[in-house]
Amino acid sequence: MTPLGIHGMANILSTRPNTISSSGRAMQNIFFDITRLAWHLRRSDTYSGIQRAAVMMIAETVNRVGAEHVFLSLYDTRKLRYRAISMRSIETETLIDARKFRSVLGMDVDEDAVFPPLRGYASNRKKYSFHLARFHLNALLRNNTFFRQRNVTIADWKSYLRAKRQTGKAIAGTEFASLASKGDHLILLDCSWALARSIPHFKKAHENGLSVHVMVYDLIPIVRPELVTEGASMQLYDWLLSSLDFTTGYLACSQATKTDLEAFQKAHNVSRPVSLIPLAQNMVTAAPVVQAKGPLAERVNAEAYPRVLELVGVKDAIRSLLQMPYVLCVGTLETRKNNWRIALAWDLLRKTVPINQMPKLVFAGRSGWMNDDFNRLMVNTGQLDGFISLIEAPSDAELALLYQNCSFTILASHYEGWGLPVGESLSYGKTAVVSNNSSLPEVGGDLVRYCDPLSPQSIMQACHDLIVDPSQREALEACIRATRLRTWADVADDMIKATVRDKAIL
């Protein structure tokens, strides 16, 4: 069945498929709980790293078993019910694009996300309203020149207005209990421990004969509580113990996480199966990058001047970085990422590397917590006299551009459950400087350089070698090109094998 688009789906209700397997019984269905993801999207129009990994796994599962066997389930905090939506009603591209998926869930989408020329005014309501009125007026006057100068057409504007009217026409879904049957599978992929209101529904699903599997990305709040905010450790601890009441088995995203989870179970004299499902060494850039279009873009010779189109819509802060070499550090700006020591290492580095070889250090991510030391250093040193740049919450397209153009990346964090930025870096053919702890050697293998995250000198030396001796970096890049990296299809395949026992669905 061809997936339907976002528009015109307001009244579609998910129904249980009646596909019959070769054994003569209904084939099993897979439900992915996205309660935490939906909660996050009420506050943001971008996915976090774990959420992007989750939607990639769901999308690949759809490709593997068919949309008719995959459902999204979530606790509706407004109607106080646990509902499910069939993936037959959602295109996978819609799922992996946070802004589009917000619309499916009935959440407001930022208007500037729909119509690019208004993007620059979104943070100032007065300016936004003024320019919005200008577009209305010039469309009424049929002033094609006004729109052409902004690389759009009046037809684009009308499409925007139609899209805006569709906002809020969400897929209603149906009660989870009326769709799920004994033998089906409920998989919790997205930090469900952060929202406890779904627990009764997980217990009910287990009691009704569904297998319930929980993906565990890390136990950092428990094994390294000094790296998280107050309350997080006890919250995860309590949830893990509570999850024993409904969990058929756990899925661990790395051997390091599996070891931590099994140690936790041993400490409490309990045992549940833990399957190892390593994440991907692949990009988790969710929204596909769309080729620039419009009356002005159509006149550009893309073969002769590809970057003209590549940089359409890219903000100036990122454009300016492309003038010089830089090293990229991706992740939330929080204490666990060790940004303070990385910055200290960069201060040491600029004293040893010739100025004509010295790259900038670019931190790309959302502002996080317990990062005061780093913030003070940035203020007091003028971001190391300009040698450090901060890119707040880059879009997927901007993040892809940053990866593509960096010299290498760095993730010298204190502890990781997997290390998505390392895998992303490898997928772009870029090596990395990586901490020699937790799960990171599982991701980086022999394709990266390792450092002691507690030593700015060690971090500096690893970066120094890749900067002053390009042959070392080139050798690692050659190894990356020769290596088959783990994909999200591989992850989904392993996850299905670990959770779904009905061979008819495989």
Coordinates of C-alpha atoms in Angstrom, one line a residue:
M1 CA 0.0 0.0 0.0
T2 CA 1.4 3.4 -0.9
P3 CA 2.0 5.6 2.1
L4 CA -0.2 8.7 2.3
G5 CA 1.2 12.2 2.7
I6 CA 0.6 14.5 5.6
H7 CA -2.3 16.4 4.1
G8 CA -5.8 15.1 4.0
M9 CA -5.2 12.5 6.7
A10 CA -7.1 14.1 9.5
N11 CA -9.8 11.5 9.7
I12 CA -7.7 8.4 9.0
L13 CA -7.9 5.8 11.8
S14 CA -5.3 3.1 12.2
T15 CA -6.7 -0.4 11.9
R16 CA -5.2 -3.7 12.6
P17 CA -4.1 -5.4 9.4
N18 CA -5.5 -8.9 8.9
T19 CA -2.5 -10.3 7.0
I20 CA -2.3 -14.0 7.4
S21 CA 1.1 -15.8 7.5
S22 CA 1.8 -19.1 5.8
S23 CA 0.9 -20.9 9.0
G24 CA -2.6 -19.6 8.8
R25 CA -2.6 -17.1 11.7
A26 CA -2.4 -13.4 11.8
M27 CA 1.2 -12.1 11.5
Q28 CA 2.7 -10.3 14.5
N29 CA 2.9 -6.5 14.7
I30 CA 5.5 -4.3 16.2
F31 CA 4.6 -1.2 18.3
F32 CA 7.2 1.4 19.0
D33 CA 6.5 3.6 22.0
I34 CA 7.3 7.3 21.1
T35 CA 5.9 9.0 24.2
R36 CA 9.1 10.7 25.2
L37 CA 9.8 11.7 21.6
A38 CA 6.3 13.3 21.3
W39 CA 6.9 15.1 24.6
H40 CA 10.1 16.5 23.3
L41 CA 8.6 17.7 20.1
R42 CA 6.1 19.8 22.0
R43 CA 9.2 21.9 23.1
S44 CA 11.4 21.6 20.0
D45 CA 11.3 21.2 16.3
T46 CA 14.5 19.1 16.1
Y47 CA 15.3 15.6 17.4
S48 CA 18.0 14.9 19.9
G49 CA 20.6 12.3 19.0
I50 CA 18.9 9.4 20.6
Q51 CA 15.5 10.4 19.1
R52 CA 17.1 10.6 15.7
A53 CA 18.5 7.1 16.2
A54 CA 15.1 5.9 17.2
V55 CA 13.3 7.2 14.2
M56 CA 16.0 5.7 11.9
M57 CA 15.5 2.3 13.5
I58 CA 11.7 2.6 13.1
A59 CA 12.1 3.7 9.5
E60 CA 14.4 0.8 8.7
T61 CA 12.0 -1.6 10.4
V62 CA 9.2 -0.4 8.1
N63 CA 11.5 -1.1 5.2
R64 CA 12.2 -4.5 6.6
V65 CA 8.8 -5.9 7.6
G66 CA 6.3 -3.5 5.9
A67 CA 4.3 -0.5 7.1
E68 CA 1.3 -2.7 7.7
H69 CA 3.1 -4.4 10.6
V70 CA 4.5 -1.3 12.3
F71 CA 2.7 1.1 14.7
L72 CA 3.7 4.1 16.7
S73 CA 2.3 4.2 20.2
L74 CA 2.2 7.0 22.7
Y75 CA 0.5 8.2 25.9
D76 CA -1.7 11.2 25.0
T77 CA -1.3 13.6 27.9
R78 CA -4.3 15.7 26.9
K79 CA -6.8 12.9 26.4
L80 CA -5.2 10.6 29.0
R81 CA -5.1 7.6 26.8
Y82 CA -2.5 5.3 25.2
R83 CA -3.0 5.4 21.4
A84 CA -1.4 3.9 18.4
I85 CA -0.9 5.1 14.8
S86 CA -0.2 2.8 11.9
M87 CA 2.9 3.5 9.8
R88 CA 0.6 2.9 6.8
S89 CA -0.6 6.4 7.4
I90 CA 2.8 8.1 7.7
E91 CA 5.6 8.3 5.1
T92 CA 8.9 7.3 6.6
E93 CA 10.4 10.7 5.3
T94 CA 7.7 12.4 7.4
L95 CA 8.7 10.4 10.5
I96 CA 12.4 11.2 10.3
D97 CA 11.7 14.9 9.6
A98 CA 10.9 16.4 13.1
R99 CA 9.1 19.4 11.7
K100 CA 6.8 17.4 9.5
F101 CA 6.2 14.8 12.2
R102 CA 5.1 17.5 14.6
S103 CA 2.3 18.3 12.2
V104 CA 1.2 14.6 12.1
L105 CA 1.0 14.7 15.9
G106 CA -1.1 17.8 15.9
M107 CA 1.5 20.2 17.2
D108 CA 2.1 23.7 15.8
V109 CA 5.0 24.0 13.3
D110 CA 7.1 27.1 13.2
E111 CA 5.8 29.1 10.3
D112 CA 9.4 30.0 9.2
A113 CA 10.0 26.3 8.9
V114 CA 7.4 26.2 6.1
F115 CA 8.3 29.3 4.2
P116 CA 12.1 29.9 4.1
P117 CA 12.2 33.7 3.4
L118 CA 10.6 34.3 6.8
R119 CA 13.1 32.3 8.6
G120 CA 15.3 35.2 9.6
Y121 CA 12.5 37.0 11.4
A122 CA 11.1 34.1 13.4
S123 CA 12.8 35.2 16.7
N124 CA 11.3 38.7 16.6
R125 CA 7.5 38.6 16.6
K126 CA 7.0 42.2 15.5
K127 CA 9.4 41.9 12.5
Y128 CA 7.9 38.5 11.6
S129 CA 4.4 40.0 11.6
F130 CA 5.5 42.9 9.5
H131 CA 7.2 40.8 6.9
L132 CA 4.3 38.3 6.9
A133 CA 2.0 41.2 6.0
R134 CA 4.3 42.2 3.2
F135 CA 4.1 38.8 1.7
H136 CA 0.3 38.8 1.9
L137 CA 0.1 42.3 0.3
N138 CA 2.5 41.5 -2.5
A139 CA 0.7 38.3 -3.3
L140 CA -2.6 40.2 -3.4
L141 CA -1.0 42.7 -5.8
R142 CA 0.5 39.8 -7.8
N143 CA 3.9 41.4 -7.5
N144 CA 6.0 38.6 -9.0
T145 CA 9.2 40.7 -8.7
F146 CA 8.9 40.9 -4.9
F147 CA 8.8 37.1 -4.7
R148 CA 11.4 36.4 -7.4
Q149 CA 14.0 38.6 -5.5
R150 CA 13.5 36.2 -2.6
N151 CA 14.0 33.1 -4.8
V152 CA 10.3 32.0 -4.4
T153 CA 7.1 32.4 -6.4
I154 CA 3.6 33.4 -5.6
A155 CA 2.7 29.8 -6.1
D156 CA 5.2 28.8 -3.4
W157 CA 3.5 31.3 -1.1
K158 CA 0.1 29.9 -1.8
S159 CA 1.4 26.4 -1.0
Y160 CA 2.8 27.7 2.3
L161 CA -0.7 29.0 3.2
R162 CA -2.3 25.7 2.3
A163 CA 0.3 23.9 4.5
K164 CA -0.4 26.3 7.3
R165 CA -4.1 25.6 7.1
Q166 CA -3.4 21.9 7.4
T167 CA -1.4 22.3 10.6
G168 CA -3.2 20.6 13.5
K169 CA -5.1 18.1 11.3
A170 CA -3.4 15.2 13.0
I171 CA -3.9 11.5 12.6
A172 CA -6.1 10.6 15.5
G173 CA -5.0 7.0 15.9
T174 CA -6.9 4.5 17.9
E175 CA -6.8 2.9 21.4
F176 CA -3.7 0.8 21.7
A177 CA -5.6 -2.0 23.5
S178 CA -7.9 -2.4 20.5
L179 CA -5.0 -2.9 18.1
A180 CA -2.5 -4.9 20.0
S181 CA -3.0 -8.6 20.4
K182 CA -1.3 -11.5 22.2
G183 CA 2.0 -12.3 20.4
D184 CA 2.6 -8.7 19.2
H185 CA 5.7 -6.7 20.3
L186 CA 6.1 -3.4 22.1
I187 CA 9.5 -1.9 21.8
L188 CA 10.5 1.1 23.9
L189 CA 13.2 3.0 22.0
D190 CA 13.3 6.5 23.4
C191 CA 14.3 7.1 27.0
S192 CA 10.9 6.1 28.3
W193 CA 12.2 6.3 31.8
A194 CA 11.9 10.1 31.7
L195 CA 8.0 9.8 31.6
A196 CA 6.6 7.4 34.1
R197 CA 2.9 7.9 33.1
S198 CA 3.2 5.2 30.5
I199 CA 4.2 2.4 32.9
P200 CA 0.6 1.2 33.6
H201 CA 0.1 0.7 29.8
F202 CA 3.4 -1.2 29.5
K203 CA 2.3 -3.5 32.3
K204 CA -1.1 -4.0 30.7
A205 CA 0.5 -4.9 27.4
H206 CA 2.8 -7.4 29.1
E207 CA -0.2 -8.9 31.0
N208 CA -2.1 -9.2 27.7
G209 CA 0.6 -11.4 26.1
L210 CA 2.7 -8.9 24.3
S211 CA 6.5 -9.1 24.5
V212 CA 7.9 -5.8 25.8
H213 CA 11.5 -4.9 25.0
V214 CA 13.3 -1.9 26.3
M215 CA 16.3 -0.2 24.5
V216 CA 18.8 1.0 27.1
Y217 CA 21.3 3.5 25.7
D218 CA 23.3 4.0 28.9
L219 CA 23.3 3.9 32.7
I220 CA 25.3 7.1 33.0
P221 CA 23.0 8.6 35.7
I222 CA 23.7 5.5 37.8
V223 CA 27.3 4.6 37.1
R224 CA 28.5 8.3 36.8
P225 CA 25.9 10.3 38.8
E226 CA 28.3 13.3 39.1
L227 CA 27.8 13.9 35.4
V228 CA 24.0 14.5 35.5
T229 CA 21.7 17.0 37.1
E230 CA 20.1 16.4 40.5
G231 CA 17.2 13.9 40.4
A232 CA 18.2 12.1 37.2
S233 CA 20.0 9.3 38.9
M234 CA 17.2 8.4 41.2
Q235 CA 14.7 8.7 38.4
L236 CA 16.5 6.2 36.2
Y237 CA 17.2 3.9 39.1
D238 CA 13.5 3.7 40.1
W239 CA 12.4 3.3 36.5
L240 CA 14.8 0.4 35.8
L241 CA 13.5 -1.5 38.9
S242 CA 9.9 -0.7 37.9
S243 CA 10.6 -1.9 34.3
L244 CA 11.3 -5.5 35.6
D245 CA 7.5 -5.8 36.1
F246 CA 6.8 -5.6 32.4
T247 CA 10.0 -6.2 30.5
T248 CA 10.5 -9.4 28.5
G249 CA 14.1 -8.4 27.6
Y250 CA 16.4 -5.5 27.3
L251 CA 18.3 -4.2 24.2
A252 CA 21.7 -2.7 24.9
C253 CA 23.2 -0.3 22.4
S254 CA 26.8 -1.3 23.1
Q255 CA 28.8 -3.9 25.0
A256 CA 29.7 -1.3 27.6
T257 CA 26.0 -0.5 28.2
K258 CA 25.2 -4.3 28.3
T259 CA 27.9 -4.8 30.9
D260 CA 26.6 -1.9 33.0
L261 CA 23.0 -3.2 32.8
E262 CA 23.9 -6.8 33.7
A263 CA 25.9 -5.4 36.7
F264 CA 22.8 -3.5 37.8
Q265 CA 20.7 -6.6 37.6
K266 CA 23.2 -8.6 39.5
A267 CA 23.3 -6.0 42.3
H268 CA 19.5 -6.5 42.7
N269 CA 19.6 -10.3 42.3
V270 CA 17.4 -10.2 39.2
S271 CA 17.9 -11.3 35.7
R272 CA 16.3 -10.4 32.4
P273 CA 17.8 -11.2 29.0
V274 CA 20.0 -8.5 27.5
S275 CA 20.5 -8.5 23.8
L276 CA 23.4 -6.6 22.3
I277 CA 22.2 -4.3 19.5
P278 CA 25.1 -1.9 18.5
L279 CA 24.0 1.3 17.0
A280 CA 25.2 2.5 13.6
Q281 CA 28.5 3.9 12.3
N282 CA 26.3 6.0 10.1
M283 CA 24.7 9.4 9.8
V284 CA 21.5 10.0 11.8
T285 CA 20.8 13.2 9.9
A286 CA 17.0 12.9 9.9
A287 CA 15.5 15.4 7.4
P288 CA 16.7 14.8 3.8
V289 CA 18.6 17.7 2.4
V290 CA 16.4 19.2 -0.4
Q291 CA 18.1 20.7 -3.4
A292 CA 17.6 24.5 -3.5
K293 CA 14.8 25.5 -5.8
G294 CA 13.1 28.6 -6.9
P295 CA 13.3 31.1 -9.9
L296 CA 16.8 32.3 -9.0
A297 CA 18.2 28.8 -8.2
E298 CA 16.9 27.5 -11.5
R299 CA 19.3 29.9 -13.3
V300 CA 22.4 28.6 -11.5
N301 CA 24.7 26.2 -13.3
A302 CA 25.0 23.6 -10.5
E303 CA 27.8 21.7 -12.2
A304 CA 30.0 24.8 -12.5
Y305 CA 29.0 26.4 -9.2
P306 CA 27.6 23.7 -6.8
R307 CA 28.3 25.6 -3.6
V308 CA 26.0 28.5 -4.6
L309 CA 23.1 26.1 -4.3
E310 CA 24.6 24.1 -1.4
L311 CA 24.7 27.2 0.8
V312 CA 21.2 28.5 0.1
G313 CA 19.5 28.9 3.5
V314 CA 22.7 28.3 5.5
K315 CA 23.2 30.9 8.2
D316 CA 26.1 33.3 8.1
A317 CA 27.8 31.8 11.2
I318 CA 28.3 28.5 9.4
R319 CA 29.1 30.1 6.1
S320 CA 32.0 32.0 7.7
L321 CA 33.5 28.7 9.0
L322 CA 33.9 27.4 5.5
Q323 CA 36.6 30.0 4.9
M324 CA 39.1 28.1 7.1
P325 CA 40.0 24.6 8.4
Y326 CA 38.1 23.6 11.6
V327 CA 37.6 20.6 13.9
L328 CA 34.1 19.7 14.8
C329 CA 32.7 18.7 18.2
V330 CA 29.0 17.7 18.0
G331 CA 26.8 17.2 21.0
T332 CA 24.8 18.9 23.8
L333 CA 27.0 21.4 25.6
E334 CA 27.0 19.7 29.0
T335 CA 29.6 18.7 31.5
R336 CA 29.7 15.0 30.5
K337 CA 31.0 16.0 27.0
N338 CA 34.2 17.4 28.7
N339 CA 34.0 20.6 26.7
W340 CA 36.1 22.6 29.3
R341 CA 39.1 20.3 28.9
I342 CA 38.7 20.2 25.2
A343 CA 38.9 24.0 25.1
L344 CA 41.9 23.9 27.4
A345 CA 43.6 21.5 25.0
W346 CA 42.8 23.9 22.2
D347 CA 44.5 26.7 24.2
L348 CA 47.6 24.5 24.4
L349 CA 47.4 23.6 20.8
R350 CA 47.4 27.1 19.5
K351 CA 50.7 27.7 21.2
T352 CA 52.4 24.8 19.4
V353 CA 50.8 24.7 15.9
P354 CA 51.9 27.3 13.3
I355 CA 49.2 29.9 12.7
N356 CA 48.8 29.0 9.1
Q357 CA 47.9 25.4 10.1
M358 CA 45.9 26.1 13.2
P359 CA 42.2 25.2 12.7
K360 CA 39.2 26.5 14.6
L361 CA 37.3 24.4 17.1
V362 CA 33.6 24.3 16.4
F363 CA 31.1 23.2 19.1
A364 CA 27.7 22.3 17.5
G365 CA 24.8 21.5 19.7
R366 CA 22.1 22.6 22.1
S367 CA 23.0 24.4 25.4
G368 CA 23.0 21.9 28.2
W369 CA 23.6 21.7 31.9
M370 CA 26.5 21.9 34.5
N371 CA 28.6 23.7 31.9
D372 CA 29.6 26.7 34.0
D373 CA 33.4 26.2 33.8
F374 CA 33.3 26.1 30.0
N375 CA 30.9 29.1 29.7
R376 CA 33.2 31.2 31.9
L377 CA 36.2 30.3 29.9
M378 CA 34.5 31.3 26.7
V379 CA 33.4 34.7 28.1
N380 CA 36.8 35.4 29.8
T381 CA 38.9 34.6 26.8
G382 CA 36.7 35.8 24.0
Q383 CA 36.2 32.2 22.9
L384 CA 40.0 31.7 22.9
D385 CA 40.5 34.9 20.8
G386 CA 38.2 33.6 18.2
F387 CA 39.7 30.1 17.9
I388 CA 36.5 28.6 19.2
S389 CA 33.1 29.0 17.6
L390 CA 29.7 27.9 19.0
I391 CA 26.8 26.9 16.7
E392 CA 23.6 26.6 18.7
A393 CA 21.3 23.8 17.6
P394 CA 22.2 23.4 13.9
S395 CA 19.6 22.1 11.6
D396 CA 20.1 18.6 10.0
A397 CA 21.2 20.2 6.7
E398 CA 23.6 22.5 8.6
L399 CA 25.0 19.7 10.6
A400 CA 25.6 17.7 7.4
L401 CA 27.5 20.6 5.9
L402 CA 29.6 21.0 9.1
Y403 CA 30.6 17.3 8.9
Q404 CA 31.4 17.4 5.2
N405 CA 33.7 20.3 5.5
C406 CA 35.6 19.7 8.8
S407 CA 39.2 18.4 9.0
F408 CA 38.2 15.8 11.6
T409 CA 35.9 15.6 14.7
I410 CA 36.4 15.2 18.4
L411 CA 34.4 13.4 21.1
A412 CA 36.6 13.4 24.2
S413 CA 33.7 12.9 26.6
H414 CA 33.8 11.3 30.1
Y415 CA 31.4 8.5 29.3
E416 CA 29.1 7.4 26.5
G417 CA 26.5 4.8 25.9
W418 CA 27.4 4.5 22.3
G419 CA 28.8 7.7 20.7
L420 CA 26.6 8.7 17.8
P421 CA 28.9 11.6 16.6
V422 CA 31.8 9.2 16.1
G423 CA 29.7 7.0 13.9
E424 CA 28.4 10.0 12.0
S425 CA 31.9 11.3 11.5
L426 CA 33.0 8.0 10.0
S427 CA 30.0 8.0 7.7
Y428 CA 31.3 11.3 6.2
G429 CA 34.7 9.8 5.8
K430 CA 36.2 11.8 8.7
T431 CA 38.4 10.4 11.4
A432 CA 38.0 11.6 15.0
V433 CA 39.9 12.1 18.3
V434 CA 38.0 10.0 20.8
S435 CA 38.2 9.1 24.5
N436 CA 39.6 5.7 25.4
N437 CA 36.7 4.8 27.7
S438 CA 33.2 3.3 27.9
S439 CA 31.7 2.4 24.5
L440 CA 33.8 4.7 22.3
P441 CA 36.3 2.1 21.2
E442 CA 33.4 -0.1 20.0
V443 CA 32.4 2.7 17.6
G444 CA 35.8 4.0 16.5
G445 CA 37.7 0.8 16.3
D446 CA 41.0 1.4 14.6
L447 CA 39.6 4.2 12.5
V448 CA 40.2 7.0 15.0
R449 CA 42.8 8.4 17.4
Y450 CA 42.3 7.9 21.1
C451 CA 43.1 10.2 24.1
D452 CA 42.8 10.4 27.8
P453 CA 39.8 12.6 28.4
L454 CA 41.1 13.7 31.8
S455 CA 44.3 15.1 30.3
P456 CA 44.2 18.3 28.1
Q457 CA 47.7 17.4 27.1
S458 CA 46.7 14.0 25.8
I459 CA 43.7 15.6 23.9
M460 CA 46.0 18.2 22.5
Q461 CA 48.7 15.7 21.4
A462 CA 46.1 13.5 19.5
C463 CA 44.8 16.6 17.7
H464 CA 48.3 18.0 17.1
D465 CA 49.4 14.8 15.2
L466 CA 46.4 14.9 12.9
I467 CA 46.9 18.6 12.2
V468 CA 50.6 19.0 11.6
D469 CA 51.0 15.7 9.8
P470 CA 48.2 15.4 7.3
S471 CA 49.5 12.0 6.2
Q472 CA 48.3 10.5 9.5
R473 CA 44.8 11.8 8.9
E474 CA 44.8 10.7 5.3
A475 CA 45.8 7.2 6.3
L476 CA 42.9 6.9 8.7
E477 CA 40.5 8.3 6.0
A478 CA 41.8 5.6 3.6
C479 CA 41.0 3.0 6.2
I480 CA 37.5 4.4 6.7
R481 CA 36.9 4.2 2.9
A482 CA 38.0 0.6 2.9
T483 CA 35.8 -0.4 5.8
R484 CA 32.1 -1.5 5.7
L485 CA 30.5 0.7 8.3
R486 CA 27.5 -0.5 10.3
T487 CA 24.2 0.9 8.9
W488 CA 20.8 1.6 10.4
A489 CA 19.5 -1.2 8.3
D490 CA 21.9 -3.5 10.1
V491 CA 20.7 -2.2 13.5
A492 CA 17.0 -2.7 12.6
D493 CA 17.7 -6.2 11.3
D494 CA 19.5 -7.2 14.6
M495 CA 16.7 -5.6 16.7
I496 CA 14.0 -7.5 14.8
K497 CA 15.8 -10.8 15.2
A498 CA 16.2 -10.1 19.0
T499 CA 12.6 -9.2 19.6
V500 CA 10.4 -10.9 16.9
R501 CA 10.1 -14.6 17.1
D502 CA 7.5 -15.1 14.3
K503 CA 9.6 -16.1 11.3
A504 CA 6.8 -15.1 9.0
I505 CA 7.4 -11.5 9.6
L506 CA 11.2 -11.7 9.0

